[in-house]
Amino acid sequence: AQSVTQLGSHVSVSEGALVLLRCNYSSSVPPYLFWYVQYPNQGLQLLLKYTTGATLVKGINGFEAEFKKSETSFHLTKPSAHMSDAAEYFCAVTFNTNAGKSTFGDGTTLTVKP
Amino acid sequence: GAVVSQHPSWVICKSGTSVKIECRSLDFQATTMFWYRQFPKQSLMLMATSNEGSKATYEQGVEKDKFLINHASLTLSTLTVTSAHPEDSSFYICSARGLAGTYEQYFGPGTRLTVT
């Protein structure tokens, strides 16, 4: 069965510091991978996605992620954190064998300190 | 593009009553929509997959007679919580699947349901 693990339920960084949010998945078939951001009392917004092709994908707000098949990982990074990046981040995986349903990680709360 | 709306954004109802939540894709047609439930500080729990013109597919443990889903058009899916109880209080989020083969989902802003 597919699963997604986000290491670290809470990550705290200083403004201007590197942001690294970890995501690992388990799968026996090629996955489609997504990162979403959720602000309080709002829905989820797509940050970036990997489907095929280049393994380093760039998304909105300066975020990027790299698909590493050998490590079954899709970690999210941003070189310099802004206060506005404080939010909940979810990694999700979808397979073309399950009617497009996504499995979400438990989420990581990012706190940005001034 | 790819905007999904939900209505209402929040609702308070009395125990025993029914509440309908609408999910609309505003600028695209969505043959597949998903309904999620989210508890505070937790991840999204998929409740059901809604396909236009057919019965919804419910996840294990979700009562289909309690959470009625209708997907009558390519832009509208509704979730009706019947005979609501306080334990049904939650944040309900819908999403619409994008173009065939892309597998990304566009999420609505969510509906906060409080049952008193």
JSON list of C-alpha atoms in Angstrom, two decimals:
[
{"chain": "A", "resi": 1, "resn": "ALA", "atom": "CA", "xyz": [0.00, 0.00, 0.00]},
{"chain": "A", "resi": 2, "resn": "GLN", "atom": "CA", "xyz": [1.15, 3.52, -0.70]},
{"chain": "A", "resi": 3, "resn": "SER", "atom": "CA", "xyz": [2.16, 5.74, 2.17]},
{"chain": "A", "resi": 4, "resn": "VAL", "atom": "CA", "xyz": [3.71, 9.10, 2.79]},
{"chain": "A", "resi": 5, "resn": "THR", "atom": "CA", "xyz": [5.87, 10.04, 5.74]},
{"chain": "A", "resi": 6, "resn": "GLN", "atom": "CA", "xyz": [6.74, 13.59, 6.63]},
{"chain": "A", "resi": 7, "resn": "LEU", "atom": "CA", "xyz": [9.62, 13.65, 9.07]},
{"chain": "A", "resi": 8, "resn": "GLY", "atom": "CA", "xyz": [9.16, 16.34, 11.65]},
{"chain": "A", "resi": 9, "resn": "SER", "atom": "CA", "xyz": [5.68, 17.54, 12.52]},
{"chain": "A", "resi": 10, "resn": "HIS", "atom": "CA", "xyz": [7.12, 20.93, 13.46]},
{"chain": "A", "resi": 11, "resn": "VAL", "atom": "CA", "xyz": [9.99, 22.79, 11.85]},
{"chain": "A", "resi": 12, "resn": "SER", "atom": "CA", "xyz": [11.20, 26.16, 13.07]},
{"chain": "A", "resi": 13, "resn": "VAL", "atom": "CA", "xyz": [13.62, 28.36, 11.16]},
{"chain": "A", "resi": 14, "resn": "SER", "atom": "CA", "xyz": [14.78, 31.93, 11.38]},
{"chain": "A", "resi": 15, "resn": "GLU", "atom": "CA", "xyz": [13.79, 34.43, 8.75]},
{"chain": "A", "resi": 16, "resn": "GLY", "atom": "CA", "xyz": [16.30, 34.23, 5.91]},
{"chain": "A", "resi": 17, "resn": "ALA", "atom": "CA", "xyz": [17.40, 30.69, 6.77]},
{"chain": "A", "resi": 18, "resn": "LEU", "atom": "CA", "xyz": [17.08, 27.59, 4.62]},
{"chain": "A", "resi": 19, "resn": "VAL", "atom": "CA", "xyz": [13.80, 25.74, 4.78]},
{"chain": "A", "resi": 20, "resn": "LEU", "atom": "CA", "xyz": [13.90, 21.95, 4.46]},
{"chain": "A", "resi": 21, "resn": "LEU", "atom": "CA", "xyz": [10.75, 19.88, 4.85]},
{"chain": "A", "resi": 22, "resn": "ARG", "atom": "CA", "xyz": [11.18, 16.16, 4.43]},
{"chain": "A", "resi": 23, "resn": "CYS", "atom": "CA", "xyz": [8.89, 13.74, 2.64]},
{"chain": "A", "resi": 24, "resn": "ASN", "atom": "CA", "xyz": [9.39, 10.06, 1.95]},
{"chain": "A", "resi": 25, "resn": "TYR", "atom": "CA", "xyz": [6.98, 7.71, 0.25]},
{"chain": "A", "resi": 26, "resn": "SER", "atom": "CA", "xyz": [6.61, 3.99, -0.22]},
{"chain": "A", "resi": 27, "resn": "SER", "atom": "CA", "xyz": [5.57, 2.67, -3.59]},
{"chain": "A", "resi": 28, "resn": "SER", "atom": "CA", "xyz": [6.07, -0.16, -6.03]},
{"chain": "A", "resi": 29, "resn": "VAL", "atom": "CA", "xyz": [4.97, 1.92, -9.02]},
{"chain": "A", "resi": 30, "resn": "PRO", "atom": "CA", "xyz": [6.02, 5.35, -10.23]},
{"chain": "A", "resi": 31, "resn": "PRO", "atom": "CA", "xyz": [4.37, 8.04, -8.13]},
{"chain": "A", "resi": 32, "resn": "TYR", "atom": "CA", "xyz": [3.09, 11.48, -8.84]},
{"chain": "A", "resi": 33, "resn": "LEU", "atom": "CA", "xyz": [4.26, 13.72, -6.01]},
{"chain": "A", "resi": 34, "resn": "PHE", "atom": "CA", "xyz": [2.86, 16.98, -4.73]},
{"chain": "A", "resi": 35, "resn": "TRP", "atom": "CA", "xyz": [3.50, 19.57, -2.06]},
{"chain": "A", "resi": 36, "resn": "TYR", "atom": "CA", "xyz": [0.61, 21.69, -0.82]},
{"chain": "A", "resi": 37, "resn": "VAL", "atom": "CA", "xyz": [0.50, 24.58, 1.64]},
{"chain": "A", "resi": 38, "resn": "GLN", "atom": "CA", "xyz": [-2.40, 25.34, 3.95]},
{"chain": "A", "resi": 39, "resn": "TYR", "atom": "CA", "xyz": [-2.95, 28.57, 5.84]},
{"chain": "A", "resi": 40, "resn": "PRO", "atom": "CA", "xyz": [-5.26, 28.59, 8.88]},
{"chain": "A", "resi": 41, "resn": "ASN", "atom": "CA", "xyz": [-8.91, 27.91, 8.06]},
{"chain": "A", "resi": 42, "resn": "GLN", "atom": "CA", "xyz": [-8.22, 27.66, 4.36]},
{"chain": "A", "resi": 43, "resn": "GLY", "atom": "CA", "xyz": [-8.02, 24.96, 1.74]},
{"chain": "A", "resi": 44, "resn": "LEU", "atom": "CA", "xyz": [-4.81, 23.64, 0.26]},
{"chain": "A", "resi": 45, "resn": "GLN", "atom": "CA", "xyz": [-2.79, 25.41, -2.40]},
{"chain": "A", "resi": 46, "resn": "LEU", "atom": "CA", "xyz": [-0.51, 23.54, -4.76]},
{"chain": "A", "resi": 47, "resn": "LEU", "atom": "CA", "xyz": [3.13, 24.55, -4.34]},
{"chain": "A", "resi": 48, "resn": "LEU", "atom": "CA", "xyz": [4.68, 22.21, -6.88]},
{"chain": "A", "resi": 49, "resn": "LYS", "atom": "CA", "xyz": [4.40, 18.77, -8.41]},
{"chain": "A", "resi": 50, "resn": "TYR", "atom": "CA", "xyz": [6.47, 16.03, -9.96]},
{"chain": "A", "resi": 51, "resn": "THR", "atom": "CA", "xyz": [4.96, 13.78, -12.60]},
{"chain": "A", "resi": 52, "resn": "THR", "atom": "CA", "xyz": [7.67, 12.91, -15.11]},
{"chain": "A", "resi": 53, "resn": "GLY", "atom": "CA", "xyz": [10.79, 14.46, -16.57]},
{"chain": "A", "resi": 54, "resn": "ALA", "atom": "CA", "xyz": [13.15, 16.70, -14.67]},
{"chain": "A", "resi": 55, "resn": "THR", "atom": "CA", "xyz": [13.53, 15.54, -11.12]},
{"chain": "A", "resi": 56, "resn": "LEU", "atom": "CA", "xyz": [14.14, 19.03, -9.72]},
{"chain": "A", "resi": 57, "resn": "VAL", "atom": "CA", "xyz": [10.90, 20.95, -9.85]},
{"chain": "A", "resi": 58, "resn": "LYS", "atom": "CA", "xyz": [10.33, 24.57, -9.03]},
{"chain": "A", "resi": 59, "resn": "GLY", "atom": "CA", "xyz": [7.14, 25.89, -7.61]},
{"chain": "A", "resi": 60, "resn": "ILE", "atom": "CA", "xyz": [5.55, 29.06, -6.40]},
{"chain": "A", "resi": 61, "resn": "ASN", "atom": "CA", "xyz": [6.93, 31.38, -3.73]},
{"chain": "A", "resi": 62, "resn": "GLY", "atom": "CA", "xyz": [10.52, 30.26, -4.31]},
{"chain": "A", "resi": 63, "resn": "PHE", "atom": "CA", "xyz": [10.02, 26.65, -3.25]},
{"chain": "A", "resi": 64, "resn": "GLU", "atom": "CA", "xyz": [11.52, 23.70, -5.04]},
{"chain": "A", "resi": 65, "resn": "ALA", "atom": "CA", "xyz": [11.70, 19.95, -4.52]},
{"chain": "A", "resi": 66, "resn": "GLU", "atom": "CA", "xyz": [13.78, 17.13, -5.88]},
{"chain": "A", "resi": 67, "resn": "PHE", "atom": "CA", "xyz": [12.47, 13.67, -6.65]},
{"chain": "A", "resi": 68, "resn": "LYS", "atom": "CA", "xyz": [15.04, 11.06, -5.67]},
{"chain": "A", "resi": 69, "resn": "LYS", "atom": "CA", "xyz": [13.84, 7.66, -6.71]},
{"chain": "A", "resi": 70, "resn": "SER", "atom": "CA", "xyz": [16.70, 5.79, -5.02]},
{"chain": "A", "resi": 71, "resn": "GLU", "atom": "CA", "xyz": [15.82, 7.43, -1.72]},
{"chain": "A", "resi": 72, "resn": "THR", "atom": "CA", "xyz": [12.04, 7.46, -2.32]},
{"chain": "A", "resi": 73, "resn": "SER", "atom": "CA", "xyz": [12.11, 11.08, -1.24]},
{"chain": "A", "resi": 74, "resn": "PHE", "atom": "CA", "xyz": [10.63, 14.39, -2.35]},
{"chain": "A", "resi": 75, "resn": "HIS", "atom": "CA", "xyz": [11.98, 16.96, 0.08]},
{"chain": "A", "resi": 76, "resn": "LEU", "atom": "CA", "xyz": [10.82, 20.56, -0.14]},
{"chain": "A", "resi": 77, "resn": "THR", "atom": "CA", "xyz": [13.32, 23.40, 0.12]},
{"chain": "A", "resi": 78, "resn": "LYS", "atom": "CA", "xyz": [13.49, 27.15, 0.00]},
{"chain": "A", "resi": 79, "resn": "PRO", "atom": "CA", "xyz": [16.80, 29.02, 0.25]},
{"chain": "A", "resi": 80, "resn": "SER", "atom": "CA", "xyz": [15.55, 31.89, 2.38]},
{"chain": "A", "resi": 81, "resn": "ALA", "atom": "CA", "xyz": [12.50, 31.78, 4.61]},
{"chain": "A", "resi": 82, "resn": "HIS", "atom": "CA", "xyz": [10.03, 34.63, 4.82]},
{"chain": "A", "resi": 83, "resn": "MET", "atom": "CA", "xyz": [7.61, 35.29, 7.64]},
{"chain": "A", "resi": 84, "resn": "SER", "atom": "CA", "xyz": [4.78, 34.68, 5.19]},
{"chain": "A", "resi": 85, "resn": "ASP", "atom": "CA", "xyz": [5.96, 31.09, 4.71]},
{"chain": "A", "resi": 86, "resn": "ALA", "atom": "CA", "xyz": [4.66, 30.14, 8.14]},
{"chain": "A", "resi": 87, "resn": "ALA", "atom": "CA", "xyz": [1.94, 27.60, 7.43]},
{"chain": "A", "resi": 88, "resn": "GLU", "atom": "CA", "xyz": [1.12, 23.89, 7.31]},
{"chain": "A", "resi": 89, "resn": "TYR", "atom": "CA", "xyz": [2.73, 21.90, 4.51]},
{"chain": "A", "resi": 90, "resn": "PHE", "atom": "CA", "xyz": [1.49, 18.61, 3.17]},
{"chain": "A", "resi": 91, "resn": "CYS", "atom": "CA", "xyz": [3.24, 16.14, 0.93]},
{"chain": "A", "resi": 92, "resn": "ALA", "atom": "CA", "xyz": [0.96, 13.94, -1.17]},
{"chain": "A", "resi": 93, "resn": "VAL", "atom": "CA", "xyz": [1.41, 11.01, -3.50]},
{"chain": "A", "resi": 94, "resn": "THR", "atom": "CA", "xyz": [-0.88, 9.77, -6.23]},
{"chain": "A", "resi": 95, "resn": "PHE", "atom": "CA", "xyz": [-0.68, 6.77, -8.51]},
{"chain": "A", "resi": 96, "resn": "ASN", "atom": "CA", "xyz": [-2.35, 6.26, -11.82]},
{"chain": "A", "resi": 97, "resn": "THR", "atom": "CA", "xyz": [-3.68, 2.95, -10.57]},
{"chain": "A", "resi": 98, "resn": "ASN", "atom": "CA", "xyz": [-5.99, 4.30, -7.87]},
{"chain": "A", "resi": 99, "resn": "ALA", "atom": "CA", "xyz": [-8.41, 6.58, -9.70]},
{"chain": "A", "resi": 100, "resn": "GLY", "atom": "CA", "xyz": [-6.38, 9.65, -8.93]},
{"chain": "A", "resi": 101, "resn": "LYS", "atom": "CA", "xyz": [-6.79, 9.49, -5.17]},
{"chain": "A", "resi": 102, "resn": "SER", "atom": "CA", "xyz": [-4.04, 11.10, -3.18]},
{"chain": "A", "resi": 103, "resn": "THR", "atom": "CA", "xyz": [-2.51, 9.97, 0.06]},
{"chain": "A", "resi": 104, "resn": "PHE", "atom": "CA", "xyz": [-1.39, 12.82, 2.26]},
{"chain": "A", "resi": 105, "resn": "GLY", "atom": "CA", "xyz": [1.34, 12.96, 4.83]},
{"chain": "A", "resi": 106, "resn": "ASP", "atom": "CA", "xyz": [0.53, 14.09, 8.35]},
{"chain": "A", "resi": 107, "resn": "GLY", "atom": "CA", "xyz": [1.76, 17.58, 7.61]},
{"chain": "A", "resi": 108, "resn": "THR", "atom": "CA", "xyz": [4.58, 19.76, 8.87]},
{"chain": "A", "resi": 109, "resn": "THR", "atom": "CA", "xyz": [4.00, 23.03, 10.64]},
{"chain": "A", "resi": 110, "resn": "LEU", "atom": "CA", "xyz": [6.58, 25.59, 9.60]},
{"chain": "A", "resi": 111, "resn": "THR", "atom": "CA", "xyz": [7.30, 28.40, 12.02]},
{"chain": "A", "resi": 112, "resn": "VAL", "atom": "CA", "xyz": [9.46, 31.32, 10.93]},
{"chain": "A", "resi": 113, "resn": "LYS", "atom": "CA", "xyz": [11.12, 33.32, 13.66]},
{"chain": "A", "resi": 114, "resn": "PRO", "atom": "CA", "xyz": [11.99, 36.98, 13.13]},
{"chain": "B", "resi": 1, "resn": "GLY", "atom": "CA", "xyz": [-7.69, 29.39, -13.58]},
{"chain": "B", "resi": 2, "resn": "ALA", "atom": "CA", "xyz": [-8.70, 26.19, -11.75]},
{"chain": "B", "resi": 3, "resn": "VAL", "atom": "CA", "xyz": [-10.69, 27.81, -8.99]},
{"chain": "B", "resi": 4, "resn": "VAL", "atom": "CA", "xyz": [-12.86, 25.75, -6.67]},
{"chain": "B", "resi": 5, "resn": "SER", "atom": "CA", "xyz": [-15.39, 27.34, -4.36]},
{"chain": "B", "resi": 6, "resn": "GLN", "atom": "CA", "xyz": [-17.27, 25.98, -1.39]},
{"chain": "B", "resi": 7, "resn": "HIS", "atom": "CA", "xyz": [-20.43, 27.22, 0.19]},
{"chain": "B", "resi": 8, "resn": "PRO", "atom": "CA", "xyz": [-21.02, 27.93, 2.97]},
{"chain": "B", "resi": 9, "resn": "SER", "atom": "CA", "xyz": [-17.62, 28.75, 4.42]},
{"chain": "B", "resi": 10, "resn": "TRP", "atom": "CA", "xyz": [-18.95, 28.06, 7.89]},
{"chain": "B", "resi": 11, "resn": "VAL", "atom": "CA", "xyz": [-22.19, 26.77, 9.32]},
{"chain": "B", "resi": 12, "resn": "ILE", "atom": "CA", "xyz": [-23.62, 26.12, 12.75]},
{"chain": "B", "resi": 13, "resn": "CYS", "atom": "CA", "xyz": [-26.51, 23.72, 13.05]},
{"chain": "B", "resi": 14, "resn": "LYS", "atom": "CA", "xyz": [-28.45, 21.95, 15.76]},
{"chain": "B", "resi": 15, "resn": "SER", "atom": "CA", "xyz": [-28.01, 18.29, 16.47]},
{"chain": "B", "resi": 16, "resn": "GLY", "atom": "CA", "xyz": [-30.36, 16.17, 14.39]},
{"chain": "B", "resi": 17, "resn": "THR", "atom": "CA", "xyz": [-30.62, 18.54, 11.44]},
{"chain": "B", "resi": 18, "resn": "SER", "atom": "CA", "xyz": [-29.04, 18.13, 8.00]},
{"chain": "B", "resi": 19, "resn": "VAL", "atom": "CA", "xyz": [-26.53, 20.40, 6.36]},
{"chain": "B", "resi": 20, "resn": "LYS", "atom": "CA", "xyz": [-25.63, 20.65, 2.67]},
{"chain": "B", "resi": 21, "resn": "ILE", "atom": "CA", "xyz": [-22.22, 21.82, 1.51]},
{"chain": "B", "resi": 22, "resn": "GLU", "atom": "CA", "xyz": [-21.63, 22.78, -2.11]},
{"chain": "B", "resi": 23, "resn": "CYS", "atom": "CA", "xyz": [-18.41, 22.43, -4.05]},
{"chain": "B", "resi": 24, "resn": "ARG", "atom": "CA", "xyz": [-18.12, 24.14, -7.42]},
{"chain": "B", "resi": 25, "resn": "SER", "atom": "CA", "xyz": [-15.41, 24.24, -10.03]},
{"chain": "B", "resi": 26, "resn": "LEU", "atom": "CA", "xyz": [-15.71, 27.77, -11.36]},
{"chain": "B", "resi": 27, "resn": "ASP", "atom": "CA", "xyz": [-13.67, 27.79, -14.53]},
{"chain": "B", "resi": 28, "resn": "PHE", "atom": "CA", "xyz": [-13.23, 24.17, -15.51]},
{"chain": "B", "resi": 29, "resn": "GLN", "atom": "CA", "xyz": [-15.20, 20.98, -15.69]},
{"chain": "B", "resi": 30, "resn": "ALA", "atom": "CA", "xyz": [-14.43, 18.38, -13.09]},
{"chain": "B", "resi": 31, "resn": "THR", "atom": "CA", "xyz": [-15.54, 14.82, -13.70]},
{"chain": "B", "resi": 32, "resn": "THR", "atom": "CA", "xyz": [-13.99, 13.82, -10.39]},
{"chain": "B", "resi": 33, "resn": "MET", "atom": "CA", "xyz": [-14.22, 15.59, -7.08]},
{"chain": "B", "resi": 34, "resn": "PHE", "atom": "CA", "xyz": [-13.03, 14.49, -3.68]},
{"chain": "B", "resi": 35, "resn": "TRP", "atom": "CA", "xyz": [-14.41, 15.18, -0.23]},
{"chain": "B", "resi": 36, "resn": "TYR", "atom": "CA", "xyz": [-12.10, 15.34, 2.76]},
{"chain": "B", "resi": 37, "resn": "ARG", "atom": "CA", "xyz": [-12.50, 15.85, 6.45]},
{"chain": "B", "resi": 38, "resn": "GLN", "atom": "CA", "xyz": [-9.84, 17.51, 8.53]},
{"chain": "B", "resi": 39, "resn": "PHE", "atom": "CA", "xyz": [-9.61, 17.57, 12.30]},
{"chain": "B", "resi": 40, "resn": "PRO", "atom": "CA", "xyz": [-7.61, 20.30, 14.07]},
{"chain": "B", "resi": 41, "resn": "LYS", "atom": "CA", "xyz": [-3.88, 19.96, 13.61]},
{"chain": "B", "resi": 42, "resn": "GLN", "atom": "CA", "xyz": [-4.32, 16.83, 11.53]},
{"chain": "B", "resi": 43, "resn": "SER", "atom": "CA", "xyz": [-4.02, 15.79, 7.94]},
{"chain": "B", "resi": 44, "resn": "LEU", "atom": "CA", "xyz": [-6.79, 15.37, 5.42]},
{"chain": "B", "resi": 45, "resn": "MET", "atom": "CA", "xyz": [-8.87, 12.24, 5.59]},
{"chain": "B", "resi": 46, "resn": "LEU", "atom": "CA", "xyz": [-10.44, 11.22, 2.30]},
{"chain": "B", "resi": 47, "resn": "MET", "atom": "CA", "xyz": [-14.13, 10.53, 2.76]},
{"chain": "B", "resi": 48, "resn": "ALA", "atom": "CA", "xyz": [-15.26, 9.79, -0.77]},
{"chain": "B", "resi": 49, "resn": "THR", "atom": "CA", "xyz": [-14.61, 10.17, -4.46]},
{"chain": "B", "resi": 50, "resn": "SER", "atom": "CA", "xyz": [-17.39, 11.82, -6.40]},
{"chain": "B", "resi": 51, "resn": "ASN", "atom": "CA", "xyz": [-17.79, 11.14, -10.11]},
{"chain": "B", "resi": 52, "resn": "GLU", "atom": "CA", "xyz": [-20.19, 13.08, -12.27]},
{"chain": "B", "resi": 53, "resn": "GLY", "atom": "CA", "xyz": [-23.26, 11.09, -13.13]},
{"chain": "B", "resi": 54, "resn": "SER", "atom": "CA", "xyz": [-22.51, 8.10, -10.94]},
{"chain": "B", "resi": 55, "resn": "LYS", "atom": "CA", "xyz": [-22.59, 7.06, -7.33]},
{"chain": "B", "resi": 56, "resn": "ALA", "atom": "CA", "xyz": [-19.82, 8.23, -5.07]},
{"chain": "B", "resi": 57, "resn": "THR", "atom": "CA", "xyz": [-17.19, 5.81, -3.87]},
{"chain": "B", "resi": 58, "resn": "TYR", "atom": "CA", "xyz": [-16.80, 5.96, -0.12]},
{"chain": "B", "resi": 59, "resn": "GLU", "atom": "CA", "xyz": [-13.68, 5.15, 1.85]},
{"chain": "B", "resi": 60, "resn": "GLN", "atom": "CA", "xyz": [-13.76, 2.40, 4.40]},
{"chain": "B", "resi": 61, "resn": "GLY", "atom": "CA", "xyz": [-15.40, 3.48, 7.62]},
{"chain": "B", "resi": 62, "resn": "VAL", "atom": "CA", "xyz": [-17.34, 6.40, 6.12]},
{"chain": "B", "resi": 63, "resn": "GLU", "atom": "CA", "xyz": [-21.10, 6.05, 6.46]},
{"chain": "B", "resi": 64, "resn": "LYS", "atom": "CA", "xyz": [-22.60, 6.64, 3.04]},
{"chain": "B", "resi": 65, "resn": "ASP", "atom": "CA", "xyz": [-26.10, 7.07, 4.46]},
{"chain": "B", "resi": 66, "resn": "LYS", "atom": "CA", "xyz": [-24.88, 9.80, 6.75]},
{"chain": "B", "resi": 67, "resn": "PHE", "atom": "CA", "xyz": [-22.68, 11.65, 4.29]},
{"chain": "B", "resi": 68, "resn": "LEU", "atom": "CA", "xyz": [-24.69, 11.88, 1.09]},
{"chain": "B", "resi": 69, "resn": "ILE", "atom": "CA", "xyz": [-22.74, 12.94, -1.96]},
{"chain": "B", "resi": 70, "resn": "ASN", "atom": "CA", "xyz": [-24.26, 14.05, -5.23]},
{"chain": "B", "resi": 71, "resn": "HIS", "atom": "CA", "xyz": [-22.32, 15.03, -8.35]},
{"chain": "B", "resi": 72, "resn": "ALA", "atom": "CA", "xyz": [-25.08, 16.01, -10.74]},
{"chain": "B", "resi": 73, "resn": "SER", "atom": "CA", "xyz": [-23.07, 18.21, -13.07]},
{"chain": "B", "resi": 74, "resn": "LEU", "atom": "CA", "xyz": [-19.50, 18.69, -14.21]},
{"chain": "B", "resi": 75, "resn": "THR", "atom": "CA", "xyz": [-19.13, 21.75, -12.00]},
{"chain": "B", "resi": 76, "resn": "LEU", "atom": "CA", "xyz": [-21.04, 20.89, -8.84]},
{"chain": "B", "resi": 77, "resn": "SER", "atom": "CA", "xyz": [-20.78, 18.28, -6.13]},
{"chain": "B", "resi": 78, "resn": "THR", "atom": "CA", "xyz": [-22.66, 18.43, -2.86]},
{"chain": "B", "resi": 79, "resn": "LEU", "atom": "CA", "xyz": [-22.08, 16.81, 0.51]},
{"chain": "B", "resi": 80, "resn": "THR", "atom": "CA", "xyz": [-25.06, 16.51, 2.83]},
{"chain": "B", "resi": 81, "resn": "VAL", "atom": "CA", "xyz": [-24.43, 15.64, 6.44]},
{"chain": "B", "resi": 82, "resn": "THR", "atom": "CA", "xyz": [-27.66, 14.03, 7.59]},
{"chain": "B", "resi": 83, "resn": "SER", "atom": "CA", "xyz": [-28.87, 13.98, 11.18]},
{"chain": "B", "resi": 84, "resn": "ALA", "atom": "CA", "xyz": [-25.76, 15.79, 12.28]},
{"chain": "B", "resi": 85, "resn": "HIS", "atom": "CA", "xyz": [-24.27, 15.20, 15.71]},
{"chain": "B", "resi": 86, "resn": "PRO", "atom": "CA", "xyz": [-21.58, 17.11, 17.58]},
{"chain": "B", "resi": 87, "resn": "GLU", "atom": "CA", "xyz": [-18.97, 14.52, 16.57]},
{"chain": "B", "resi": 88, "resn": "ASP", "atom": "CA", "xyz": [-19.58, 15.52, 12.94]},
{"chain": "B", "resi": 89, "resn": "SER", "atom": "CA", "xyz": [-18.18, 18.96, 13.71]},
{"chain": "B", "resi": 90, "resn": "SER", "atom": "CA", "xyz": [-15.12, 19.36, 11.55]},
{"chain": "B", "resi": 91, "resn": "PHE", "atom": "CA", "xyz": [-13.52, 21.17, 8.64]},
{"chain": "B", "resi": 92, "resn": "TYR", "atom": "CA", "xyz": [-14.75, 19.74, 5.34]},
{"chain": "B", "resi": 93, "resn": "ILE", "atom": "CA", "xyz": [-12.71, 20.34, 2.21]},
{"chain": "B", "resi": 94, "resn": "CYS", "atom": "CA", "xyz": [-13.52, 19.43, -1.36]},
{"chain": "B", "resi": 95, "resn": "SER", "atom": "CA", "xyz": [-11.17, 19.22, -4.30]},
{"chain": "B", "resi": 96, "resn": "ALA", "atom": "CA", "xyz": [-11.59, 18.85, -8.00]},
{"chain": "B", "resi": 97, "resn": "ARG", "atom": "CA", "xyz": [-9.27, 16.84, -10.14]},
{"chain": "B", "resi": 98, "resn": "GLY", "atom": "CA", "xyz": [-7.56, 18.65, -12.96]},
{"chain": "B", "resi": 99, "resn": "LEU", "atom": "CA", "xyz": [-7.11, 17.64, -16.55]},
{"chain": "B", "resi": 100, "resn": "ALA", "atom": "CA", "xyz": [-7.08, 13.91, -17.22]},
{"chain": "B", "resi": 101, "resn": "GLY", "atom": "CA", "xyz": [-3.64, 12.49, -16.62]},
{"chain": "B", "resi": 102, "resn": "THR", "atom": "CA", "xyz": [-2.38, 15.32, -14.42]},
{"chain": "B", "resi": 103, "resn": "TYR", "atom": "CA", "xyz": [-3.63, 13.98, -11.09]},
{"chain": "B", "resi": 104, "resn": "GLU", "atom": "CA", "xyz": [-3.26, 17.29, -9.32]},
{"chain": "B", "resi": 105, "resn": "GLN", "atom": "CA", "xyz": [-6.17, 18.49, -7.26]},
{"chain": "B", "resi": 106, "resn": "TYR", "atom": "CA", "xyz": [-7.57, 21.98, -6.85]},
{"chain": "B", "resi": 107, "resn": "PHE", "atom": "CA", "xyz": [-8.93, 22.57, -3.40]},
{"chain": "B", "resi": 108, "resn": "GLY", "atom": "CA", "xyz": [-11.85, 24.57, -2.18]},
{"chain": "B", "resi": 109, "resn": "PRO", "atom": "CA", "xyz": [-11.42, 26.91, 0.80]},
{"chain": "B", "resi": 110, "resn": "GLY", "atom": "CA", "xyz": [-13.17, 24.53, 3.17]},
{"chain": "B", "resi": 111, "resn": "THR", "atom": "CA", "xyz": [-16.35, 24.59, 5.25]},
{"chain": "B", "resi": 112, "resn": "ARG", "atom": "CA", "xyz": [-16.27, 24.74, 9.02]},
{"chain": "B", "resi": 113, "resn": "LEU", "atom": "CA", "xyz": [-19.22, 22.77, 10.42]},
{"chain": "B", "resi": 114, "resn": "THR", "atom": "CA", "xyz": [-20.17, 23.11, 14.06]},
{"chain": "B", "resi": 115, "resn": "VAL", "atom": "CA", "xyz": [-23.00, 21.00, 15.40]},
{"chain": "B", "resi": 116, "resn": "THR", "atom": "CA", "xyz": [-24.47, 22.14, 18.72]}
]
